[in-house]
PDB file of C-alpha atoms in Angstrom:
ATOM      1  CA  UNK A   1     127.216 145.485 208.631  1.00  0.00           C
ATOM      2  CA  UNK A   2     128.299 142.541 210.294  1.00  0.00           C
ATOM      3  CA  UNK A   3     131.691 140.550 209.544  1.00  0.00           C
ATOM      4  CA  UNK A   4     129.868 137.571 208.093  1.00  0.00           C
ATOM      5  CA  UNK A   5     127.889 140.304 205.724  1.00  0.00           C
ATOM      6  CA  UNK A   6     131.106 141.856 204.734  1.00  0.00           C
ATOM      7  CA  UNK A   7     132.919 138.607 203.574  1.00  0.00           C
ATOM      8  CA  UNK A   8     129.502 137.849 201.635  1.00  0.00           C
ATOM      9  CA  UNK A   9     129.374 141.251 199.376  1.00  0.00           C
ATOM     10  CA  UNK A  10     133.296 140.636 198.448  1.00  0.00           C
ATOM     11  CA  UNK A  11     133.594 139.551 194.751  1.00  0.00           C
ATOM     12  CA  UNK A  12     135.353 138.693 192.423  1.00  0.00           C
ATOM     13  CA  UNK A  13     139.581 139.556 192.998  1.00  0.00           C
ATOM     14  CA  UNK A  14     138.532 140.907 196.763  1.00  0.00           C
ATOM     15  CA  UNK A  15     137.198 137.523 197.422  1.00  0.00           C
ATOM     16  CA  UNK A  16     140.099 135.752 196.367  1.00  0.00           C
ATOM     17  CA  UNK A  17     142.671 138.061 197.891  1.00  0.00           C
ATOM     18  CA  UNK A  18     140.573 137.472 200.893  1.00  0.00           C
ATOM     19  CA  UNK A  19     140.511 133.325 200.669  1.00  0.00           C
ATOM     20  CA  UNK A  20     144.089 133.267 200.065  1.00  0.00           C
ATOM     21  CA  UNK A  21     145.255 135.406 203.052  1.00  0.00           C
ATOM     22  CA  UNK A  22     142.494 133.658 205.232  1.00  0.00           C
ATOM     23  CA  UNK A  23     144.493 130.209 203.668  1.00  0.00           C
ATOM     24  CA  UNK A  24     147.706 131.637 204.151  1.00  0.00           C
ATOM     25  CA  UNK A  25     147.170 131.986 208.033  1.00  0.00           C
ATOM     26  CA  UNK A  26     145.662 129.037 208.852  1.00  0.00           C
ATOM     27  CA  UNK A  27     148.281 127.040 207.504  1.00  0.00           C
ATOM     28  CA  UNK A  28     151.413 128.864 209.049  1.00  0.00           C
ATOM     29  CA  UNK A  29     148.944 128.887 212.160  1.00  0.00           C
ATOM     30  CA  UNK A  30     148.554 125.233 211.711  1.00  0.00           C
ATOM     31  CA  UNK A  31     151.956 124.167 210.765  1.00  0.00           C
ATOM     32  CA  UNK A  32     154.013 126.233 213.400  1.00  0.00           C
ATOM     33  CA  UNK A  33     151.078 124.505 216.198  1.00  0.00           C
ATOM     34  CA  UNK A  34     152.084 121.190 215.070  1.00  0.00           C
ATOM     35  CA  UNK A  35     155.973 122.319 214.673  1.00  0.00           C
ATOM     36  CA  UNK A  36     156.090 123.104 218.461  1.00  0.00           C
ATOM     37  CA  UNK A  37     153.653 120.671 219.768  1.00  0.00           C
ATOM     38  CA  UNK A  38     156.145 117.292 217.937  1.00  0.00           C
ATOM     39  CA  UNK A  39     158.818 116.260 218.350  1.00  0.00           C
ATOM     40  CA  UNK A  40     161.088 115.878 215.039  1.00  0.00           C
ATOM     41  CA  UNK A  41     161.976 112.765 213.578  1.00  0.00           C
ATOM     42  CA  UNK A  42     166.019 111.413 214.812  1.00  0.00           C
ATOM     43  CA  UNK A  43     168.241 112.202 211.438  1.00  0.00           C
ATOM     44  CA  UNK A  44     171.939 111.063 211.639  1.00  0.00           C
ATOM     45  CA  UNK A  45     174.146 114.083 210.757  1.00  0.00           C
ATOM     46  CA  UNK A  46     175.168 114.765 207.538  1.00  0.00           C
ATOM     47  CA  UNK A  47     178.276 112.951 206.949  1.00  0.00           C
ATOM     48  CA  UNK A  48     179.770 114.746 204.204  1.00  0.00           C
ATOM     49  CA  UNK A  49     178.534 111.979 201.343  1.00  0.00           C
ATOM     50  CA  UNK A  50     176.238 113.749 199.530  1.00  0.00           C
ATOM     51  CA  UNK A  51     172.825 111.948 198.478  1.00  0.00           C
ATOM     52  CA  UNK A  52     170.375 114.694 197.177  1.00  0.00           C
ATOM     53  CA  UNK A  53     166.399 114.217 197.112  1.00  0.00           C
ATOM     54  CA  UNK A  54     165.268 116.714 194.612  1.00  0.00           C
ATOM     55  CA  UNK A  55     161.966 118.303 195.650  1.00  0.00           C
ATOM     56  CA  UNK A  56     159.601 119.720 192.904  1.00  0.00           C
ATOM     57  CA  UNK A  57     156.036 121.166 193.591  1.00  0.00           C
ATOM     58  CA  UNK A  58     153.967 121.074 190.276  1.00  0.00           C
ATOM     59  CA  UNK A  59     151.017 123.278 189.636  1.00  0.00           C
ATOM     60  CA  UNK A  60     150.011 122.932 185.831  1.00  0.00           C
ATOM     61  CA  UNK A  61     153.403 123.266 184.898  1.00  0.00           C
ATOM     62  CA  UNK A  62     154.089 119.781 183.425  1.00  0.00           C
ATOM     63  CA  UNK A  63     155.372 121.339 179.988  1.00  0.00           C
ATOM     64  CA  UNK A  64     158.253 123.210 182.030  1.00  0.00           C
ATOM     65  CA  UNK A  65     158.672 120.140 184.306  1.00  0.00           C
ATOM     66  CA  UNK A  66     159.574 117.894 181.491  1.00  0.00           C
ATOM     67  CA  UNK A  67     162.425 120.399 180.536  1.00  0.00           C
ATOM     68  CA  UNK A  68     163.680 120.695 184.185  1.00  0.00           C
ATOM     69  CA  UNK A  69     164.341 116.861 184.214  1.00  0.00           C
ATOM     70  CA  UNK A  70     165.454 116.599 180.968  1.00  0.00           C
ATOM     71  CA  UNK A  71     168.246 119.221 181.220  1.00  0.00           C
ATOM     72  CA  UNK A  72     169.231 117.802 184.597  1.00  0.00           C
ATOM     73  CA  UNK A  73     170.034 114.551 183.148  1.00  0.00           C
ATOM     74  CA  UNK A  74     172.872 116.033 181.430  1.00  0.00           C
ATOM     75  CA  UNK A  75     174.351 116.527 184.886  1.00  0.00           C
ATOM     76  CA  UNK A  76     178.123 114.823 184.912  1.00  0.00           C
ATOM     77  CA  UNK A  77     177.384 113.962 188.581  1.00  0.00           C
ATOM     78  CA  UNK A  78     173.939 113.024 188.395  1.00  0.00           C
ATOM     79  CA  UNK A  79     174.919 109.779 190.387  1.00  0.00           C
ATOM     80  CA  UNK A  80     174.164 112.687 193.442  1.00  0.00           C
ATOM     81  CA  UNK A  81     170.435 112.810 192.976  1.00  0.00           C
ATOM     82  CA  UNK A  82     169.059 109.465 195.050  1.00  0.00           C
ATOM     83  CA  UNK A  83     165.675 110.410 195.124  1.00  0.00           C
ATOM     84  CA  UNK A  84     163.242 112.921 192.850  1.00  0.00           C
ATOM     85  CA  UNK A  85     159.985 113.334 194.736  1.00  0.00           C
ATOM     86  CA  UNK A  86     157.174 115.569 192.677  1.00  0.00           C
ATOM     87  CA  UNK A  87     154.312 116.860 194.539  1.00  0.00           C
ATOM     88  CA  UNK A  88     151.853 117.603 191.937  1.00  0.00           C
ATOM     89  CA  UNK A  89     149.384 120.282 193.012  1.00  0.00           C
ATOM     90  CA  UNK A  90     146.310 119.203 191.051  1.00  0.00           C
ATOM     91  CA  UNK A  91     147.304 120.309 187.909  1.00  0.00           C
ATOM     92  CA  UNK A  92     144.940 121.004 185.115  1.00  0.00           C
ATOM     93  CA  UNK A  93     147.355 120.649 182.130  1.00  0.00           C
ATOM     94  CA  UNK A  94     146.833 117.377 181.585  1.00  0.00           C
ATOM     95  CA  UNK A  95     149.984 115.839 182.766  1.00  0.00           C
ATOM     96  CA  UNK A  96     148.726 113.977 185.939  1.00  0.00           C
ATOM     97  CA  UNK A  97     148.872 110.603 183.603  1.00  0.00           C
ATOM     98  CA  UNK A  98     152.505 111.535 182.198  1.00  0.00           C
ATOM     99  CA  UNK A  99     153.218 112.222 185.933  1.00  0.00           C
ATOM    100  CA  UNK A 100     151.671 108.688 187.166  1.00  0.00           C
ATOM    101  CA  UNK A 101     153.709 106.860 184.382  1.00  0.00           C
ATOM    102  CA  UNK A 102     156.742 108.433 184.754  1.00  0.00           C
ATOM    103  CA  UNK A 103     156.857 107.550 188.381  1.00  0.00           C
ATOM    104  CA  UNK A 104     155.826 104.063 187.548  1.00  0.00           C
ATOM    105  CA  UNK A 105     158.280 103.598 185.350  1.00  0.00           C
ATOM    106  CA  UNK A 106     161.551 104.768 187.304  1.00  0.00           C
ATOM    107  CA  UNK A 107     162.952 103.752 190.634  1.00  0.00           C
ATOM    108  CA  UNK A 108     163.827 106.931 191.703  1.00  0.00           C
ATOM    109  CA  UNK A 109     160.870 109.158 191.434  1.00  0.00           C
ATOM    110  CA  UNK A 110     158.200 108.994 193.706  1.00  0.00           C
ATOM    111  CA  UNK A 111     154.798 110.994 192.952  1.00  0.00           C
ATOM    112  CA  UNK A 112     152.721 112.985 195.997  1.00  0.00           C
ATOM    113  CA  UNK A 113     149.400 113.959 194.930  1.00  0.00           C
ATOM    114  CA  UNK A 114     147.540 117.154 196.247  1.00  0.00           C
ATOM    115  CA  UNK A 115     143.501 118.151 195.666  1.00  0.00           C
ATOM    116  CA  UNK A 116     142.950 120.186 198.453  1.00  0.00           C
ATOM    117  CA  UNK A 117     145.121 123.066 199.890  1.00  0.00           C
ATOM    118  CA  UNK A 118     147.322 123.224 197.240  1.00  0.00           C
ATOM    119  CA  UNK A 119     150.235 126.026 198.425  1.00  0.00           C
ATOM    120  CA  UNK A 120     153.552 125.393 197.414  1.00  0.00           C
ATOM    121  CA  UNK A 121     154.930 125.675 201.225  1.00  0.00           C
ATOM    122  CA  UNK A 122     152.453 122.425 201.989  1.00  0.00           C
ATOM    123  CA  UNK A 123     153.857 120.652 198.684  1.00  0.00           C
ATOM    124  CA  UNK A 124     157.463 121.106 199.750  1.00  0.00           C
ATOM    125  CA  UNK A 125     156.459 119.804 203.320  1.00  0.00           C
ATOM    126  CA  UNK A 126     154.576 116.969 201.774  1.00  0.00           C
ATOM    127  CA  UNK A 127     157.537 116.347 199.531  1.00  0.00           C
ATOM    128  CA  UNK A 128     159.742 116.249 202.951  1.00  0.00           C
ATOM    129  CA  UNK A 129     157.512 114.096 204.927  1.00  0.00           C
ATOM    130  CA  UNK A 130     157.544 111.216 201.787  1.00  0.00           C
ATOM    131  CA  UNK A 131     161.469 110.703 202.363  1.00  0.00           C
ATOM    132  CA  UNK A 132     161.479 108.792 205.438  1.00  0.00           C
ATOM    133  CA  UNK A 133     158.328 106.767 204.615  1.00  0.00           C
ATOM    134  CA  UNK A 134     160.413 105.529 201.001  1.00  0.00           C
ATOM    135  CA  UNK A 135     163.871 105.528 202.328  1.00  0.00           C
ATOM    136  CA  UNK A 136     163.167 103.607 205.714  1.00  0.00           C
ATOM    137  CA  UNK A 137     164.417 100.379 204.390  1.00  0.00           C
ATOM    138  CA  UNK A 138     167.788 101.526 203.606  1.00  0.00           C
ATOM    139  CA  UNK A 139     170.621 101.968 206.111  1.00  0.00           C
ATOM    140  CA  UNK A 140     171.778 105.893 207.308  1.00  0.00           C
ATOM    141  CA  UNK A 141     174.641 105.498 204.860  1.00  0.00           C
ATOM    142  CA  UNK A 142     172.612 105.075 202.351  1.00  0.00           C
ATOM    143  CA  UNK A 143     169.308 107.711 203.001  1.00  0.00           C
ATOM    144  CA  UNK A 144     169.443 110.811 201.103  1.00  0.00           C
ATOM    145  CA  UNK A 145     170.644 113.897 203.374  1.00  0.00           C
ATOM    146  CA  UNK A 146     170.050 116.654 201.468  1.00  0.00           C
ATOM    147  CA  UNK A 147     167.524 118.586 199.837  1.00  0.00           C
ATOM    148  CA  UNK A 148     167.497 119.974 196.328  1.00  0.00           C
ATOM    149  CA  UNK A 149     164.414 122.518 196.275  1.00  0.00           C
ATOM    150  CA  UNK A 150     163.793 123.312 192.498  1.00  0.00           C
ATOM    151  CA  UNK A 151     160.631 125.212 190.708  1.00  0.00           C
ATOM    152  CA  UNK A 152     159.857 123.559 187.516  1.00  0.00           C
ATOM    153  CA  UNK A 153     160.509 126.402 185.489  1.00  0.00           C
ATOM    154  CA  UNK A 154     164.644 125.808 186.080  1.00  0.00           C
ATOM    155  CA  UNK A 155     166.938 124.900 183.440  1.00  0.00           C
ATOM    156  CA  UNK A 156     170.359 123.315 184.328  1.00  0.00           C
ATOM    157  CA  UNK A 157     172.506 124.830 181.980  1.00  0.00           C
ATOM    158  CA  UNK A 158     176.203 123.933 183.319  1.00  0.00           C
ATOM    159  CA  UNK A 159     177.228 120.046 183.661  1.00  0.00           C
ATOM    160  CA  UNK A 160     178.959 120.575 186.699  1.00  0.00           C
ATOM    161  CA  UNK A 161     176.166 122.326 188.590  1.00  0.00           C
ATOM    162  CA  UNK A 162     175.161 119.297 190.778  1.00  0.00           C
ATOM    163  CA  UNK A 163     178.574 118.791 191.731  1.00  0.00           C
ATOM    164  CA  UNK A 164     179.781 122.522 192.228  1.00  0.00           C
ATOM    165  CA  UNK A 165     176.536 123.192 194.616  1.00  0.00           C
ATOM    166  CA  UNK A 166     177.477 120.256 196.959  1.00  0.00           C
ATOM    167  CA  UNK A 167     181.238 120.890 196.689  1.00  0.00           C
ATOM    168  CA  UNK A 168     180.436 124.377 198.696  1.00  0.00           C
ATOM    169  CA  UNK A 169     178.026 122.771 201.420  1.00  0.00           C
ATOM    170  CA  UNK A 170     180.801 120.104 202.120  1.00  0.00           C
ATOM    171  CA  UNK A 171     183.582 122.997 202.036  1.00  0.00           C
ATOM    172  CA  UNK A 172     182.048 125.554 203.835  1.00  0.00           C
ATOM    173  CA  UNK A 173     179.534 123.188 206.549  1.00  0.00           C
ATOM    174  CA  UNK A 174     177.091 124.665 205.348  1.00  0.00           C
ATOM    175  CA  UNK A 175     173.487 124.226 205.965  1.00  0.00           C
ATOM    176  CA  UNK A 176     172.439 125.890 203.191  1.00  0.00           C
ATOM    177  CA  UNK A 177     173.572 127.115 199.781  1.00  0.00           C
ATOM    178  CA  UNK A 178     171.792 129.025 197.252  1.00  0.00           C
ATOM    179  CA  UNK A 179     171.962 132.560 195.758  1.00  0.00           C
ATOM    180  CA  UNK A 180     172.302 134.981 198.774  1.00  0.00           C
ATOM    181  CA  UNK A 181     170.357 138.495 198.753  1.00  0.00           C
ATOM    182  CA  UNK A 182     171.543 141.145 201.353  1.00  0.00           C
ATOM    183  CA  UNK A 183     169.480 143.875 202.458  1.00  0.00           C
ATOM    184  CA  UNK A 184     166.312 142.737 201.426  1.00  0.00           C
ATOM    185  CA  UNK A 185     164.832 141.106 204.624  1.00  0.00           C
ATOM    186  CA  UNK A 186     166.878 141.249 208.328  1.00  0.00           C
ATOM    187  CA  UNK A 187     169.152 138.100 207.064  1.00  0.00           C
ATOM    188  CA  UNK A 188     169.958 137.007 203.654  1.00  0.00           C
ATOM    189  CA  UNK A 189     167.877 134.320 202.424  1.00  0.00           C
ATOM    190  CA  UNK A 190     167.613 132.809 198.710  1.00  0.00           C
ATOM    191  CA  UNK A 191     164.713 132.492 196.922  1.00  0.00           C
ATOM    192  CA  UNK A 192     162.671 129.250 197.675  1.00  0.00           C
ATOM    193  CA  UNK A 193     162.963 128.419 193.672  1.00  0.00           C
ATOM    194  CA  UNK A 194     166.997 126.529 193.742  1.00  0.00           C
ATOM    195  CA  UNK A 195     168.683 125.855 197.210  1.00  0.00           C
ATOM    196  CA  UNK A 196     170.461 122.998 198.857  1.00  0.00           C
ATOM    197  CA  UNK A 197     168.875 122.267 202.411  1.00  0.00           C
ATOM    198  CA  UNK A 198     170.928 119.713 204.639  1.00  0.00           C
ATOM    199  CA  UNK A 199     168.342 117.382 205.796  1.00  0.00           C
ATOM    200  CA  UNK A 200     169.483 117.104 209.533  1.00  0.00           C
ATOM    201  CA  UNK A 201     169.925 120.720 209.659  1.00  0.00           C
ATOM    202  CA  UNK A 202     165.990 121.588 208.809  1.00  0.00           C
ATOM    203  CA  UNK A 203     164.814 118.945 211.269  1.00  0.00           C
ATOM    204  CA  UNK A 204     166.220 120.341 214.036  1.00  0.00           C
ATOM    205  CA  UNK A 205     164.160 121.547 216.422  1.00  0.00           C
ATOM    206  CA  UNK A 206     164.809 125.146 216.407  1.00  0.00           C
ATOM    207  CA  UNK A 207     164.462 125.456 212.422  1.00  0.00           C
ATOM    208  CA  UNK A 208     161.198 126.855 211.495  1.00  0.00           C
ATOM    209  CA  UNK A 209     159.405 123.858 208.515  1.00  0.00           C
ATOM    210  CA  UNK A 210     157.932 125.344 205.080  1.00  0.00           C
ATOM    211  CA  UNK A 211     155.035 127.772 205.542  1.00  0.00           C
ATOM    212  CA  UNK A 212     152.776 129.374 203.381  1.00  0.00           C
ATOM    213  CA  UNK A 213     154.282 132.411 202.660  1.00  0.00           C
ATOM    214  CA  UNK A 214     155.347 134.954 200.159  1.00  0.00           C
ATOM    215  CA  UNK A 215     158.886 133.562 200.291  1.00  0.00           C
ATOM    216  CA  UNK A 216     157.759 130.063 201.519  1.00  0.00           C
ATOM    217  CA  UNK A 217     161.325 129.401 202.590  1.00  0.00           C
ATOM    218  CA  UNK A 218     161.854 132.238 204.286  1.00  0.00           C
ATOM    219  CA  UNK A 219     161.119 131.571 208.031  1.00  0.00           C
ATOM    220  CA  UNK A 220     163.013 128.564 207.717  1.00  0.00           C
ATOM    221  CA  UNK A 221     166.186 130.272 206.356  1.00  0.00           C
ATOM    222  CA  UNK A 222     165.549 133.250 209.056  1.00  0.00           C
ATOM    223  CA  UNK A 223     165.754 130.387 211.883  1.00  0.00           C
ATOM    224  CA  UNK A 224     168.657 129.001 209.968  1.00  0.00           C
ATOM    225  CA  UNK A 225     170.409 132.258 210.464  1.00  0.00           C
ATOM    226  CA  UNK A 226     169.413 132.977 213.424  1.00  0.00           C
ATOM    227  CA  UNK A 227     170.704 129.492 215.527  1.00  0.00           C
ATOM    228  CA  UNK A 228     173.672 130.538 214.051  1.00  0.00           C
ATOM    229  CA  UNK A 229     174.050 127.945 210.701  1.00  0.00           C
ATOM    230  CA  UNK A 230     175.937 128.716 207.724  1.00  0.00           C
ATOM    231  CA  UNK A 231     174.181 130.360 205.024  1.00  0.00           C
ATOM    232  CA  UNK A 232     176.390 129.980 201.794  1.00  0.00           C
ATOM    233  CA  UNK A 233     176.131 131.767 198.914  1.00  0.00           C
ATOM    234  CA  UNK A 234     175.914 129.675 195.741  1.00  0.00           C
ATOM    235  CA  UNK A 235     175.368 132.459 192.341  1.00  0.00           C
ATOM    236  CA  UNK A 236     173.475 129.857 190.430  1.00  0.00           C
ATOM    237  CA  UNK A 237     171.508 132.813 188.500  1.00  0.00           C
ATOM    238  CA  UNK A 238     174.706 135.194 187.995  1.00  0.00           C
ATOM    239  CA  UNK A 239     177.188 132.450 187.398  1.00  0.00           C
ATOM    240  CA  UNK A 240     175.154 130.776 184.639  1.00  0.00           C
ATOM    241  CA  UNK A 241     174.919 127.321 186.685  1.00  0.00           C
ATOM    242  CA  UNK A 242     170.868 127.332 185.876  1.00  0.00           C
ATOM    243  CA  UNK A 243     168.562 129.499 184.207  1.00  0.00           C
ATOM    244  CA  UNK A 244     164.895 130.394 185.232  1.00  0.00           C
ATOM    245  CA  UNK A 245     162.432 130.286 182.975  1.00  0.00           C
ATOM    246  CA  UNK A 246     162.051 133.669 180.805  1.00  0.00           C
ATOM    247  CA  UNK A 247     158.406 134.393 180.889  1.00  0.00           C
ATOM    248  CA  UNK A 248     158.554 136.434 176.985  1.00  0.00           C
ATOM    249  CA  UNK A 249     160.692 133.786 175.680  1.00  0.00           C
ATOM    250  CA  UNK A 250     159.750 130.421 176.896  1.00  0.00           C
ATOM    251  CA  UNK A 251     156.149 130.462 177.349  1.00  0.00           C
TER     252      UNK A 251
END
């Protein structure tokens, strides 16, 4: 039986675990090509001012969205966030229209929308790439030079959380902060749902971009490591600074 034959008697789950790995390669093949091929855009270095651009990649997940934004608006140093930029990933819910209007409606939050090749890794890229093309009016003092990666499913439960998370990237240099885990993979990394990302740091040319992945973040916090950056720990799950969503209680 030939290849093509094979691929043609896979159904149902097969086929789709199939599609997605087939989708999976070609964009890290894709994205690392164009990674080494270009060169990266100039960004000044981070000049200890913080000015966040909070990242969010929406699949269907409007309802939990809603709640992420909401509870961050409680933040005492909200002042931080410059820029929110939501990639919505074709979502089904219903919420595309809330999504339109709500970026309509306020300065600060720009809207990216996705139909085709809708992995997260390619939302947080797209989410990336939108900064420059929004902020290029305003002066290097005033561009946002970090990145806030959040899932929609997170709940900011203390005030201070915005503050506390930059306070240890200024402290520490850091060029990223998030909840370290040891021992899991060759160099700790944090989960690609809560981290702060300094911008010039991830557009160096070293630093691997978002791929599609099982830990999208991953290779980029691996290159992080490995050109010798500051990885900070920042217990945002332990500590009680936000809360994931709790699948048998908030669904």
């Amino acid at each position: 039986m030939s290849l093509i034959q094979r691929f043609r008697s896979l159904k149902g789950d097969r086929l789709n675990a199939v599609r997605r790995r087939l989708a999976m390669l070609t964009d890290q093949g894709m994205t690392l090509l164009h990674w080494k091929l270009t060169r990266p855009p100039e960004v000044p270095a981070f000049d200890g001012v913080p000015r966040i651009a909070l990242i969010v990649v929406n699949f269907s997940t409007t309802y939990y969205l809603k709640l992420m934004l909401l509870t961050l608006c409680e933040q005492k140093q909200l002042d931080l966030v410059r820029r929110i930029i939501i990639v919505d990933n074709d979502s089904r819910d219903g919420g595309k229209a809330f999504l339109r209007k709500l970026s309509n409606s306020v300065e600060r939050i720009e809207l990216v929308e996705h139909a085709y090749f809708l992995s997260h890794a390619r939302g947080l890229r797209a989410g990336v790439a939108k900064l420059p093309k929004i902020e290029a009016h305003l002066k290097s003092t005033e561009q946002s030079n970090l990145f806030l990666i959040c899932d929609t499913d997170i709940i900011f439960l203390n005030p201070d959380t915005l503050g506390r998370l930059t306070d240890v990237v200024i402290k520490s240099n850091a060029a990223l902060a998030g909840e370290l885990r040891y021992g899991v993979n060759v160099c700790p990394d944090v989960q690609a749902s809560f981290f702060l990302l300094r911008r010039d740091c991830y557009f160096r040319k070293d630093i691997v971009p978002f791929v599609d992945h099982g830990s999208p973040a991953y290779w980029m916090q691996r290159s992080l490591w490995q050109a010798g950056l500051t990885l900070e720990n920042f217990a945002s799950n332990f500590d009680g600074y936000i809360l994931p969503r709790l699948w048998p209680f908030l669904a």
